[in-house]
XYZ file of C-alpha atoms in Angstrom:
709
model
C -73.497 -125.229 32.594
C -74.069 -121.670 31.332
C -71.836 -119.353 32.593
C -73.200 -115.754 34.354
C -72.817 -113.781 31.099
C -74.112 -115.616 28.873
C -77.340 -115.837 30.711
C -77.448 -112.219 31.226
C -76.640 -111.794 27.706
C -80.151 -113.478 27.321
C -81.877 -112.105 29.698
C -81.051 -108.660 28.421
C -82.989 -109.645 25.295
C -85.989 -109.893 26.770
C -85.510 -106.725 28.805
C -82.983 -103.433 28.587
C -83.320 -102.488 31.716
C -81.380 -103.684 35.784
C -83.962 -105.578 36.764
C -85.011 -109.067 42.204
C -87.222 -112.190 43.458
C -90.240 -111.889 44.868
C -92.996 -114.640 45.889
C -93.749 -117.618 43.268
C -97.431 -116.248 42.689
C -96.233 -112.847 41.974
C -93.072 -114.327 39.348
C -95.961 -115.980 37.289
C -98.018 -112.557 37.439
C -94.995 -110.545 36.562
C -94.160 -113.261 33.345
C -97.804 -113.755 32.155
C -97.837 -109.443 32.305
C -94.670 -109.103 30.439
C -96.822 -111.518 27.498
C -93.284 -114.046 28.093
C -94.021 -118.082 27.845
C -93.152 -119.855 30.287
C -90.900 -121.819 27.389
C -89.739 -118.762 26.091
C -87.867 -117.831 29.777
C -86.512 -121.602 30.111
C -85.280 -121.115 26.882
C -83.293 -117.745 28.432
C -82.587 -119.003 31.495
C -80.826 -122.107 29.589
C -83.656 -124.807 32.049
C -86.226 -126.778 31.298
C -89.930 -125.651 31.111
C -91.081 -127.644 33.957
C -88.439 -126.229 36.375
C -89.845 -122.794 35.389
C -92.822 -123.593 36.533
C -91.657 -125.121 39.501
C -89.781 -121.911 40.401
C -93.647 -119.627 40.252
C -95.146 -122.454 42.404
C -93.022 -122.528 45.214
C -91.513 -126.251 43.969
C -87.647 -125.090 43.939
C -85.479 -122.321 43.658
C -82.582 -121.008 40.913
C -78.746 -121.479 42.283
C -76.365 -119.146 40.943
C -75.441 -118.370 38.346
C -79.156 -118.646 37.504
C -80.700 -116.994 40.104
C -78.620 -113.982 39.372
C -80.039 -113.653 36.221
C -83.910 -114.749 37.254
C -83.529 -111.396 39.738
C -82.367 -109.252 37.255
C -85.356 -110.072 34.826
C -87.912 -110.052 37.433
C -86.952 -106.608 38.956
C -86.793 -105.086 35.661
C -90.264 -106.650 35.107
C -91.682 -105.154 38.393
C -90.700 -101.812 37.387
C -93.093 -101.471 34.210
C -95.728 -104.108 35.884
C -96.821 -102.956 39.284
C -99.010 -104.698 41.018
C -101.614 -101.593 40.720
C -101.293 -100.194 37.296
C -100.805 -101.409 33.836
C -97.238 -99.845 31.410
C -98.487 -97.423 28.673
C -96.901 -99.286 26.254
C -97.062 -103.308 26.626
C -93.995 -105.453 25.999
C -95.190 -107.895 22.648
C -95.707 -111.388 22.616
C -92.002 -112.879 21.427
C -92.105 -113.917 17.857
C -90.258 -116.187 15.623
C -87.116 -115.499 14.796
C -86.982 -114.783 10.945
C -84.889 -112.546 8.701
C -86.132 -109.809 6.399
C -83.855 -111.059 3.443
C -84.793 -114.917 2.458
C -82.657 -117.170 3.106
C -81.112 -120.447 1.568
C -82.757 -122.664 4.821
C -86.502 -122.340 5.970
C -86.620 -121.064 9.735
C -88.753 -121.139 12.494
C -90.748 -124.535 13.520
C -90.352 -125.373 9.912
C -86.567 -124.781 9.876
C -85.430 -127.543 7.380
C -82.032 -126.768 4.967
C -83.745 -127.130 1.385
C -82.060 -126.733 -1.540
C -82.072 -123.596 -4.302
C -85.729 -123.338 -5.747
C -86.649 -124.831 -8.856
C -85.819 -122.219 -11.710
C -85.432 -125.507 -15.078
C -87.944 -128.188 -16.043
C -86.218 -131.139 -14.713
C -87.257 -132.658 -11.364
C -85.297 -132.049 -8.583
C -86.964 -134.237 -6.462
C -84.039 -136.512 -4.542
C -81.913 -133.343 -3.874
C -85.087 -131.541 -2.021
C -86.055 -135.260 -0.313
C -82.581 -135.503 0.698
C -82.291 -131.774 2.364
C -85.926 -132.104 3.486
C -85.235 -134.410 5.867
C -82.433 -133.403 8.128
C -83.509 -132.416 11.947
C -85.085 -129.190 12.424
C -84.452 -126.089 14.977
C -86.267 -125.579 17.534
C -89.385 -123.190 17.673
C -89.354 -120.082 18.633
C -93.040 -119.027 18.406
C -95.098 -117.353 20.832
C -97.697 -118.795 23.106
C -98.742 -116.243 25.866
C -101.102 -118.266 28.521
C -104.930 -116.665 28.431
C -104.620 -113.241 31.050
C -106.815 -113.361 34.225
C -109.295 -111.026 33.731
C -107.826 -107.806 35.463
C -109.304 -104.301 36.929
C -110.121 -101.884 35.031
C -106.824 -100.618 33.319
C -104.580 -97.949 34.674
C -105.764 -94.430 32.325
C -102.656 -93.048 29.758
C -102.270 -89.867 31.034
C -102.079 -88.613 27.548
C -105.686 -89.712 26.817
C -107.769 -89.466 29.814
C -110.994 -89.513 28.275
C -110.514 -92.969 26.430
C -110.227 -93.785 22.886
C -113.414 -92.502 21.695
C -116.675 -90.576 21.710
C -120.030 -89.917 20.580
C -121.394 -86.591 19.062
C -124.860 -85.952 19.537
C -126.666 -82.816 17.490
C -125.724 -80.698 20.950
C -122.455 -80.300 21.363
C -122.086 -83.213 23.410
C -119.596 -86.058 23.337
C -120.558 -89.078 24.794
C -117.292 -91.242 26.201
C -116.258 -94.111 28.035
C -117.280 -94.899 31.482
C -120.341 -92.109 31.012
C -117.268 -89.346 30.523
C -119.184 -86.105 28.556
C -117.198 -84.217 26.741
C -118.617 -80.194 25.543
C -117.855 -79.988 21.779
C -117.916 -76.487 20.175
C -117.553 -77.454 16.607
C -119.565 -76.320 14.029
C -117.315 -77.435 10.730
C -115.394 -81.084 10.596
C -111.906 -79.080 10.552
C -112.918 -77.548 13.884
C -113.511 -81.073 14.837
C -110.916 -82.608 13.868
C -108.821 -80.132 15.530
C -110.789 -80.220 18.584
C -110.500 -83.809 19.285
C -106.363 -83.741 18.284
C -105.968 -80.013 20.547
C -108.554 -80.538 23.337
C -110.601 -83.819 23.813
C -107.971 -85.875 25.563
C -109.184 -88.480 23.343
C -106.799 -92.015 21.348
C -105.214 -94.968 23.268
C -101.766 -96.491 23.616
C -100.022 -98.490 20.617
C -100.870 -102.489 21.793
C -97.239 -103.258 20.717
C -94.292 -101.199 21.581
C -93.133 -100.801 18.049
C -96.410 -100.003 16.693
C -98.760 -96.614 16.863
C -101.228 -95.080 18.968
C -104.707 -95.815 17.954
C -105.927 -92.445 16.463
C -108.972 -90.799 18.468
C -112.784 -91.785 17.281
C -115.661 -90.285 16.748
C -118.478 -91.221 15.989
C -121.257 -88.754 14.668
C -125.050 -89.110 15.636
C -126.954 -87.949 12.409
C -128.358 -85.190 14.300
C -124.205 -84.074 14.553
C -123.416 -85.246 10.590
C -126.035 -82.497 9.564
C -125.293 -80.086 12.400
C -121.413 -80.295 10.797
C -122.941 -79.846 7.066
C -123.403 -83.131 6.099
C -126.173 -85.166 4.387
C -128.276 -86.943 6.817
C -127.848 -90.154 4.460
C -125.238 -90.882 1.999
C -127.431 -91.810 -1.344
C -125.881 -93.718 -4.300
C -126.390 -96.714 -6.691
C -123.206 -98.313 -6.237
C -122.233 -100.815 -3.572
C -122.628 -99.707 0.325
C -118.678 -99.941 0.979
C -117.531 -97.456 -2.184
C -120.336 -94.918 -1.252
C -118.636 -91.818 -0.454
C -119.419 -87.935 -1.085
C -118.108 -86.263 -4.249
C -115.308 -84.465 -4.320
C -117.295 -80.880 -5.052
C -119.239 -81.405 -1.800
C -118.945 -78.111 0.473
C -117.484 -80.820 3.594
C -114.949 -82.144 1.384
C -113.740 -78.371 -0.038
C -113.421 -77.157 4.111
C -111.285 -80.700 4.711
C -109.089 -79.865 1.992
C -108.862 -75.335 2.717
C -107.849 -76.277 6.167
C -104.750 -78.407 4.446
C -106.281 -81.629 5.991
C -106.339 -85.302 3.647
C -108.493 -88.075 3.159
C -107.394 -91.243 2.747
C -107.932 -93.145 -0.803
C -111.500 -94.567 0.325
C -112.820 -90.608 0.794
C -115.508 -89.219 2.960
C -117.569 -92.148 3.195
C -118.666 -93.894 6.552
C -115.637 -94.405 8.055
C -113.677 -91.297 6.571
C -109.799 -90.419 7.978
C -109.044 -87.329 8.272
C -105.003 -86.796 8.534
C -102.092 -84.564 8.121
C -98.327 -85.786 7.563
C -96.710 -86.636 11.293
C -94.984 -83.908 12.690
C -91.300 -85.799 14.214
C -93.268 -88.770 16.144
C -96.359 -86.729 16.714
C -99.434 -88.010 14.353
C -101.861 -86.044 13.332
C -105.278 -88.157 12.387
C -108.450 -88.864 13.183
C -111.322 -91.227 12.255
C -114.996 -90.759 12.030
C -117.976 -92.714 11.901
C -120.778 -91.954 10.586
C -123.932 -93.970 11.696
C -126.619 -92.954 9.678
C -124.598 -93.782 7.130
C -124.607 -97.523 8.180
C -120.774 -97.054 9.709
C -121.334 -99.782 12.388
C -123.349 -103.174 9.969
C -126.654 -104.696 12.080
C -124.941 -107.814 11.281
C -121.673 -107.291 13.217
C -122.988 -104.911 15.637
C -127.130 -105.621 15.836
C -128.989 -102.986 17.779
C -126.213 -100.428 18.478
C -127.451 -97.860 15.919
C -130.413 -97.562 17.666
C -128.569 -97.067 21.227
C -128.521 -94.087 22.653
C -125.147 -91.931 22.132
C -124.113 -93.030 25.456
C -124.534 -96.862 25.015
C -122.795 -96.478 21.412
C -119.984 -95.278 23.941
C -119.888 -97.844 26.229
C -120.191 -100.837 23.256
C -117.498 -99.362 20.872
C -115.663 -98.317 24.297
C -115.355 -101.524 25.568
C -114.446 -103.294 21.911
C -111.819 -100.972 21.778
C -110.176 -101.860 24.872
C -110.497 -105.295 24.543
C -109.770 -105.542 20.569
C -108.920 -102.081 19.054
C -109.651 -98.629 18.246
C -112.640 -99.435 15.425
C -111.012 -98.162 12.170
C -113.658 -99.371 9.789
C -115.831 -102.892 9.678
C -115.326 -105.079 12.100
C -113.380 -107.118 9.163
C -111.179 -104.068 8.546
C -110.438 -103.629 12.331
C -109.655 -107.605 12.664
C -107.251 -106.986 9.749
C -105.146 -103.873 11.321
C -105.233 -105.328 14.348
C -103.492 -107.957 13.049
C -100.814 -105.308 12.208
C -100.870 -103.115 15.389
C -99.898 -106.624 17.106
C -96.693 -107.267 14.968
C -96.009 -103.976 13.311
C -93.831 -104.380 10.209
C -90.908 -102.102 11.236
C -89.180 -101.502 14.669
C -85.971 -99.489 15.247
C -82.968 -100.486 14.964
C -79.332 -98.778 14.699
C -77.094 -98.811 11.433
C -73.898 -100.625 12.062
C -72.088 -97.805 10.251
C -72.748 -94.374 11.277
C -74.227 -95.603 14.483
C -77.774 -93.743 13.687
C -81.346 -95.449 14.600
C -83.467 -95.985 11.329
C -86.419 -98.500 10.684
C -85.494 -101.704 10.058
C -87.904 -104.977 9.583
C -89.345 -106.231 12.672
C -89.287 -110.120 12.544
C -92.073 -112.104 12.417
C -94.059 -109.558 10.938
C -95.281 -109.416 7.473
C -92.521 -106.480 6.595
C -93.670 -103.135 4.542
C -93.774 -104.366 0.916
C -96.329 -106.579 -0.672
C -95.886 -110.480 -1.484
C -97.093 -112.257 -4.713
C -98.707 -115.289 -4.003
C -97.542 -118.434 -5.627
C -100.353 -118.595 -8.543
C -102.631 -121.556 -7.357
C -102.661 -119.577 -3.771
C -103.745 -116.459 -6.124
C -107.479 -115.900 -7.336
C -108.052 -116.348 -11.002
C -108.482 -112.928 -12.000
C -104.828 -111.929 -10.092
C -101.825 -110.914 -12.108
C -99.628 -113.588 -11.205
C -102.318 -115.786 -12.975
C -103.070 -113.794 -16.367
C -100.118 -112.695 -16.849
C -98.199 -116.538 -16.428
C -101.453 -118.121 -18.007
C -101.444 -120.458 -15.239
C -103.851 -123.275 -15.554
C -102.446 -125.877 -13.187
C -105.768 -125.536 -10.598
C -106.027 -123.798 -7.223
C -106.208 -124.237 -3.891
C -109.816 -124.730 -2.759
C -109.148 -124.124 1.045
C -112.519 -123.298 2.231
C -115.394 -123.782 4.814
C -117.391 -127.419 4.917
C -120.536 -126.731 3.159
C -121.563 -130.441 3.203
C -125.050 -132.479 3.777
C -125.187 -136.255 3.783
C -126.594 -138.113 1.461
C -129.844 -139.400 2.382
C -129.238 -142.782 0.905
C -127.369 -143.453 3.896
C -129.767 -143.481 6.355
C -130.065 -145.874 9.205
C -133.994 -146.727 10.431
C -132.331 -146.225 13.482
C -131.275 -142.464 12.474
C -134.596 -142.031 10.998
C -136.559 -142.883 14.462
C -134.746 -140.322 16.234
C -137.307 -137.929 17.574
C -134.777 -134.540 17.200
C -131.960 -132.918 15.382
C -129.473 -130.558 16.942
C -127.095 -128.700 16.047
C -123.702 -127.391 17.498
C -121.746 -124.523 16.508
C -118.196 -124.198 17.665
C -117.116 -120.886 19.046
C -114.961 -119.001 16.629
C -113.962 -121.906 15.114
C -110.956 -120.087 12.623
C -109.741 -118.387 15.991
C -109.061 -121.804 17.626
C -107.426 -122.550 14.504
C -104.871 -119.456 14.325
C -103.392 -120.973 17.796
C -99.913 -121.969 16.928
C -100.661 -121.703 13.664
C -97.289 -121.721 11.479
C -97.410 -119.529 8.304
C -95.101 -118.520 5.986
C -93.566 -114.743 5.725
C -91.641 -115.092 2.805
C -92.083 -115.228 -0.631
C -93.034 -118.926 -1.913
C -90.255 -120.756 -3.616
C -91.344 -124.093 -6.430
C -90.065 -127.314 -5.873
C -90.528 -130.662 -7.615
C -91.266 -133.985 -5.985
C -90.330 -132.511 -2.524
C -90.855 -135.004 0.548
C -93.730 -134.026 2.377
C -92.733 -132.157 6.242
C -96.027 -131.269 7.926
C -93.898 -128.757 9.524
C -93.415 -126.576 6.319
C -96.473 -124.128 5.443
C -97.453 -123.935 1.613
C -99.087 -125.549 -0.839
C -98.565 -128.855 -1.971
C -99.904 -130.692 -5.029
C -101.188 -133.992 -4.379
C -103.291 -136.809 -5.242
C -106.103 -137.914 -2.469
C -108.241 -139.701 -5.090
C -107.424 -143.100 -3.558
C -108.153 -142.354 -0.089
C -112.077 -144.109 0.873
C -113.329 -142.546 3.864
C -116.993 -143.838 5.105
C -119.510 -141.747 2.780
C -121.572 -141.230 6.415
C -118.563 -138.487 6.726
C -117.927 -135.351 4.396
C -114.274 -136.024 2.969
C -111.668 -133.991 4.841
C -109.969 -132.807 1.594
C -112.874 -130.955 -0.055
C -115.185 -128.075 1.078
C -118.434 -130.305 -0.540
C -117.104 -132.989 1.658
C -117.103 -135.042 -1.846
C -113.955 -137.501 -2.435
C -110.995 -136.189 -4.689
C -111.127 -137.162 -7.915
C -107.628 -136.945 -9.066
C -104.770 -134.296 -8.333
C -105.088 -131.044 -6.624
C -103.512 -127.943 -4.722
C -103.828 -128.462 -0.786
C -102.555 -126.000 2.208
C -99.994 -128.411 4.413
C -102.811 -129.078 7.563
C -104.977 -130.894 4.836
C -102.277 -132.890 3.202
C -100.888 -133.560 6.964
C -103.739 -134.789 7.817
C -104.685 -137.645 5.538
C -100.986 -138.727 6.860
C -102.482 -138.637 9.962
C -105.106 -140.461 9.113
C -102.533 -143.471 8.310
C -102.597 -143.036 4.208
C -99.765 -142.235 1.647
C -98.779 -138.923 0.798
C -96.322 -138.158 -2.287
C -95.921 -134.453 -3.578
C -96.491 -133.722 -7.191
C -94.764 -129.914 -6.775
C -95.010 -127.693 -4.311
C -94.413 -123.805 -3.350
C -92.912 -123.708 0.390
C -91.893 -120.808 2.421
C -88.604 -120.449 3.535
C -89.154 -118.070 6.500
C -91.870 -119.157 9.005
C -93.454 -117.953 12.227
C -96.611 -117.800 14.654
C -97.846 -114.647 12.866
C -101.141 -114.951 13.791
C -100.521 -115.956 17.723
C -100.574 -112.558 19.715
C -104.058 -111.700 17.495
C -105.633 -114.942 18.738
C -104.175 -114.353 22.129
C -106.078 -111.225 22.129
C -109.188 -111.816 20.668
C -109.458 -114.753 22.715
C -109.266 -113.003 25.947
C -111.633 -110.704 24.454
C -114.252 -113.096 23.491
C -113.770 -114.960 26.975
C -113.796 -111.910 28.879
C -117.207 -110.956 27.003
C -119.345 -113.990 28.055
C -118.245 -113.584 31.205
C -119.290 -110.564 31.884
C -122.736 -112.096 30.531
C -123.162 -114.883 32.456
C -120.670 -117.701 30.970
C -118.298 -118.423 32.662
C -115.830 -121.134 32.140
C -116.582 -122.843 35.715
C -119.883 -123.623 34.711
C -120.743 -127.393 34.246
C -122.446 -128.015 30.943
C -126.202 -127.881 31.790
C -125.379 -124.625 33.564
C -123.508 -123.776 30.531
C -126.218 -124.808 28.261
C -129.101 -122.430 30.872
C -126.318 -119.221 30.562
C -126.310 -119.756 26.991
C -130.196 -119.313 26.714
C -130.110 -116.056 28.699
C -127.078 -114.352 27.675
C -127.977 -112.031 24.735
C -130.948 -110.459 27.599
C -128.418 -109.529 30.473
C -126.503 -106.782 28.914
C -127.886 -106.418 24.943
C -124.306 -103.544 25.169
C -122.240 -106.608 25.908
C -123.925 -108.986 23.505
C -123.317 -106.186 20.513
C -120.043 -106.336 21.205
C -119.678 -110.248 22.057
C -121.005 -110.190 18.320
C -118.320 -107.614 16.989
C -115.835 -109.799 18.052
C -116.717 -113.074 16.304
C -117.136 -110.354 13.163
C -113.868 -109.326 13.659
C -112.547 -113.051 13.648
C -114.342 -113.819 10.696
C -113.895 -110.828 8.487
C -109.852 -110.277 9.850
C -109.412 -113.904 8.417
C -111.337 -113.040 5.333
C -109.432 -109.961 4.256
C -106.431 -111.757 3.645
C -108.070 -112.739 0.693
C -110.244 -109.744 -0.784
C -111.232 -109.639 -4.122
C -111.433 -106.979 -6.177
C -114.707 -104.925 -5.874
C -116.814 -102.879 -8.997
C -118.108 -102.834 -12.176
C -114.979 -101.480 -13.655
C -112.330 -103.664 -12.788
C -110.541 -105.842 -15.740
C -109.298 -109.158 -15.418
C -105.369 -109.185 -14.700
C -105.112 -105.620 -13.248
C -103.969 -104.898 -9.470
C -106.265 -104.184 -7.080
C -106.253 -102.145 -4.276
C -106.018 -104.733 -1.632
C -102.991 -106.314 -3.285
C -100.809 -103.656 -1.710
C -101.068 -104.309 1.624
C -98.210 -107.191 3.161
C -101.452 -108.229 4.426
C -102.709 -109.671 1.232
C -102.066 -112.929 2.137
C -104.664 -116.099 0.233
C -101.746 -117.879 1.824
C -102.258 -117.539 5.749
C -106.163 -117.687 5.129
C -105.750 -120.618 3.487
C -103.701 -122.080 6.570
C -106.923 -121.031 8.780
C -109.737 -122.445 6.832
C -107.791 -125.655 6.135
C -106.810 -126.232 10.154
C -110.315 -125.456 11.319
C -111.999 -127.768 8.612
C -109.149 -130.747 9.633
C -109.907 -129.739 13.151
C -114.173 -130.403 12.205
C -113.069 -133.678 10.639
C -111.195 -134.929 13.739
C -114.033 -134.541 15.963
C -116.347 -135.746 13.510
C -114.146 -138.491 13.750
C -113.450 -139.433 17.298
C -117.678 -138.548 17.432
C -118.025 -142.071 15.408
C -115.234 -144.033 17.761
C -116.865 -143.136 20.967
C -120.799 -143.031 20.589
C -121.262 -144.394 16.970
C -122.745 -141.695 15.104
C -122.630 -139.655 12.256
C -123.759 -136.413 11.486
C -126.276 -134.773 8.972
C -124.815 -131.997 7.790
C -122.196 -129.688 8.449
C -122.015 -125.777 7.235
C -118.440 -124.143 8.291
C -118.636 -124.344 12.268
C -121.819 -125.703 12.986
C -122.969 -129.720 12.573
C -126.386 -131.208 12.750
C -126.946 -134.679 14.490
C -129.478 -136.465 15.132
C -130.644 -136.898 18.543
C -133.063 -139.016 21.012
C -133.185 -136.043 23.365
C -133.401 -132.281 22.598
C -130.307 -131.305 24.398
C -126.356 -131.667 23.556
C -126.140 -133.577 26.854
C -128.758 -136.588 25.378
C -125.670 -137.611 22.582
C -122.536 -135.761 23.865
C -119.819 -138.321 25.165
C -119.392 -138.864 28.542
C -116.862 -140.525 30.691
C -117.892 -142.455 33.769
C -116.728 -139.711 36.080
C -119.716 -137.484 34.080
C -115.985 -135.464 32.224
C -116.403 -134.835 28.668
C -114.521 -137.174 26.399
C -111.664 -135.196 25.220
C -111.540 -135.579 21.178
C -115.238 -134.807 20.503
C -116.906 -132.293 20.641
C -117.175 -130.278 23.952
C -119.558 -127.968 25.030
C -117.555 -124.733 26.717
C -117.148 -120.684 26.680
C -113.767 -120.847 25.017
C -113.071 -120.731 21.042
C -113.410 -124.081 19.523
C -115.509 -125.738 22.466
C -119.416 -125.796 20.982
C -122.363 -124.244 22.254
C -126.093 -124.941 21.035
C -126.791 -123.784 17.783
C -130.773 -125.042 17.176
C -133.351 -128.142 18.119
C -135.443 -128.964 14.958
C -137.512 -132.573 14.834
C -135.268 -135.388 12.959
C -138.301 -135.304 10.044
C -137.757 -131.858 9.465
C -133.967 -132.049 8.579
C -134.854 -135.106 6.227
C -137.487 -133.043 4.146
C -134.937 -130.253 3.851
C -132.093 -133.122 3.080
C -134.166 -134.479 0.316
C -134.435 -130.469 -1.368
C -131.168 -130.372 -1.621
C -130.940 -127.734 1.601
C -128.793 -128.211 4.187
C -130.069 -128.222 7.844
C -127.271 -126.624 9.573
C -128.093 -123.420 8.052
C -131.293 -123.136 9.159
C -131.490 -125.308 12.297
C -131.255 -122.070 14.992
C -134.581 -120.523 12.604
C -136.194 -123.889 11.291
C -137.599 -122.006 8.079
C -136.250 -122.827 4.377
C -135.999 -120.631 1.523
C -135.686 -122.746 -1.424
C -134.335 -120.779 -3.863
C -131.767 -119.141 -1.671
C -129.271 -120.729 -4.160
C -127.426 -123.792 -2.302
């Protein structure tokens, strides 16, 4: 049995203060409030996950010395997370154990001993194969259960008026929960000073190692004009690059007052700051509504709302996701960093001083070049090396079934029904192990599904039913020869029973579930917002379909929040491989996005690969359970022929009436399906014959023939 000292040392790793044994339900509440999984707690207590579950449901009680260790932990958590409040700085979810320097072995779930990377032409296959087969260490990833919907969070005394305000032309600043502040500012510098010194706006950091969220001031058109800004921002370039010229009077005012603008200048989302004084940040985020700061596709109808309603929409988003810092894509990326800050305070063993050090599980502070096959054709690592070995093509499905494969029975069915998977990329990011270090090159390695990376494999020998898309290509066509694939794609070929023999690979030694806290926060935001719109997880399938028909009409403001949450997921994943913009870019030059540690095309590829594999697995299971084949797939939408106008007419159910696991299932959580649209079978076949994708049009029914599909 483990000693008491060893147990206390483990607990002190989770908690640094003197923590007693509450009722079982309270034990579970405290653990969830701290963001610690049952598995993580079990590891610290040197016991099993089932034992921890027994502690939390009252079936058993710990005995000494485990009892004293458990008491110590719960007492400390009770101090941090009282029953009627929340901490100002939440404890971050646990992260995978990694090292800031590249070790000579894989860590985290991969945890495979691997020889030094390839440095010369001769293949090192046998050495790599032998080392890759060594037993893995236990995974140390975070899995946090979805928290129950909480009451209104406690007000942070530093930010009594919430995270943001919407300023109108009369000087009224509308905040969250109906707050209206009087803002006397008549210039942008005065507005910044008022925001930082008098407004009481801002929000607490999302991770104890992170930074507080800067206050956001949203300007209506009238407010913008009052502050000397143009009502609309005109220009001929792309909207995202529009900004005030450097000689504009407002830009000069900002500079004269010794404030600075970020590199993107004074555009629809302008950040105005001074260098931090000590620990206190001096930064204000502005968003200008009449400059299209809130894209209609992500924030439907919000620009036309009254200031108080705009404040409500953005306030709910800020509370559940993050204070907006730009487009939903930018916010999605910023949320990753806010939940996994790159640095934390560490003690210098030489001097004893506290310094900034690497935060394990994060992406660090330095940008990282991808492996050539993970890059884009214009990337310097490709252009400068003359790489001609091909690229990863891990993209979402755009597949239409050949009309020749339709049976007479299918053609006789009257309807086609579209199913859309809720936030499929978000579902794919759960428990997703990604690389945290730079890629190393190997020749002829033995495939290991636990190691994230890119593998050159020939999957062209795999012959699958032509009535299903190939799981290995975005267009669903059978591979024609060796190609680069992300780990999940190759692992799925193995899952289907086929042999895989990689020719070469770029693999990462340090690994972790980097996106886990991002997934957990966005999943909770999505589920809670849907529940506020009347779509709760306790509904049966008929009730769910009825609730989804009406949910956008229940509360347009919350419907806009839901739309923004979904856009945050897709946009955040897309930003991981942001391409160069602007007509002046030259191939081979670095572009601004490459200077971010979050420019990680390999992580994007991992998310999309897993999402596409998840989709194919469901398609395959539908064939096994129902004998039905899809007509088309577009990303997270699939179209099936159906005898009726409802998914209930063809989805598989057990004799008990419960949905069959493994196939498409209706529901309100990420990865489950909702109804996308219904059309006639004749309509779908007509589109298919014209080479168009019914999944793209089934929601609206109309198709544009010259859309370039």
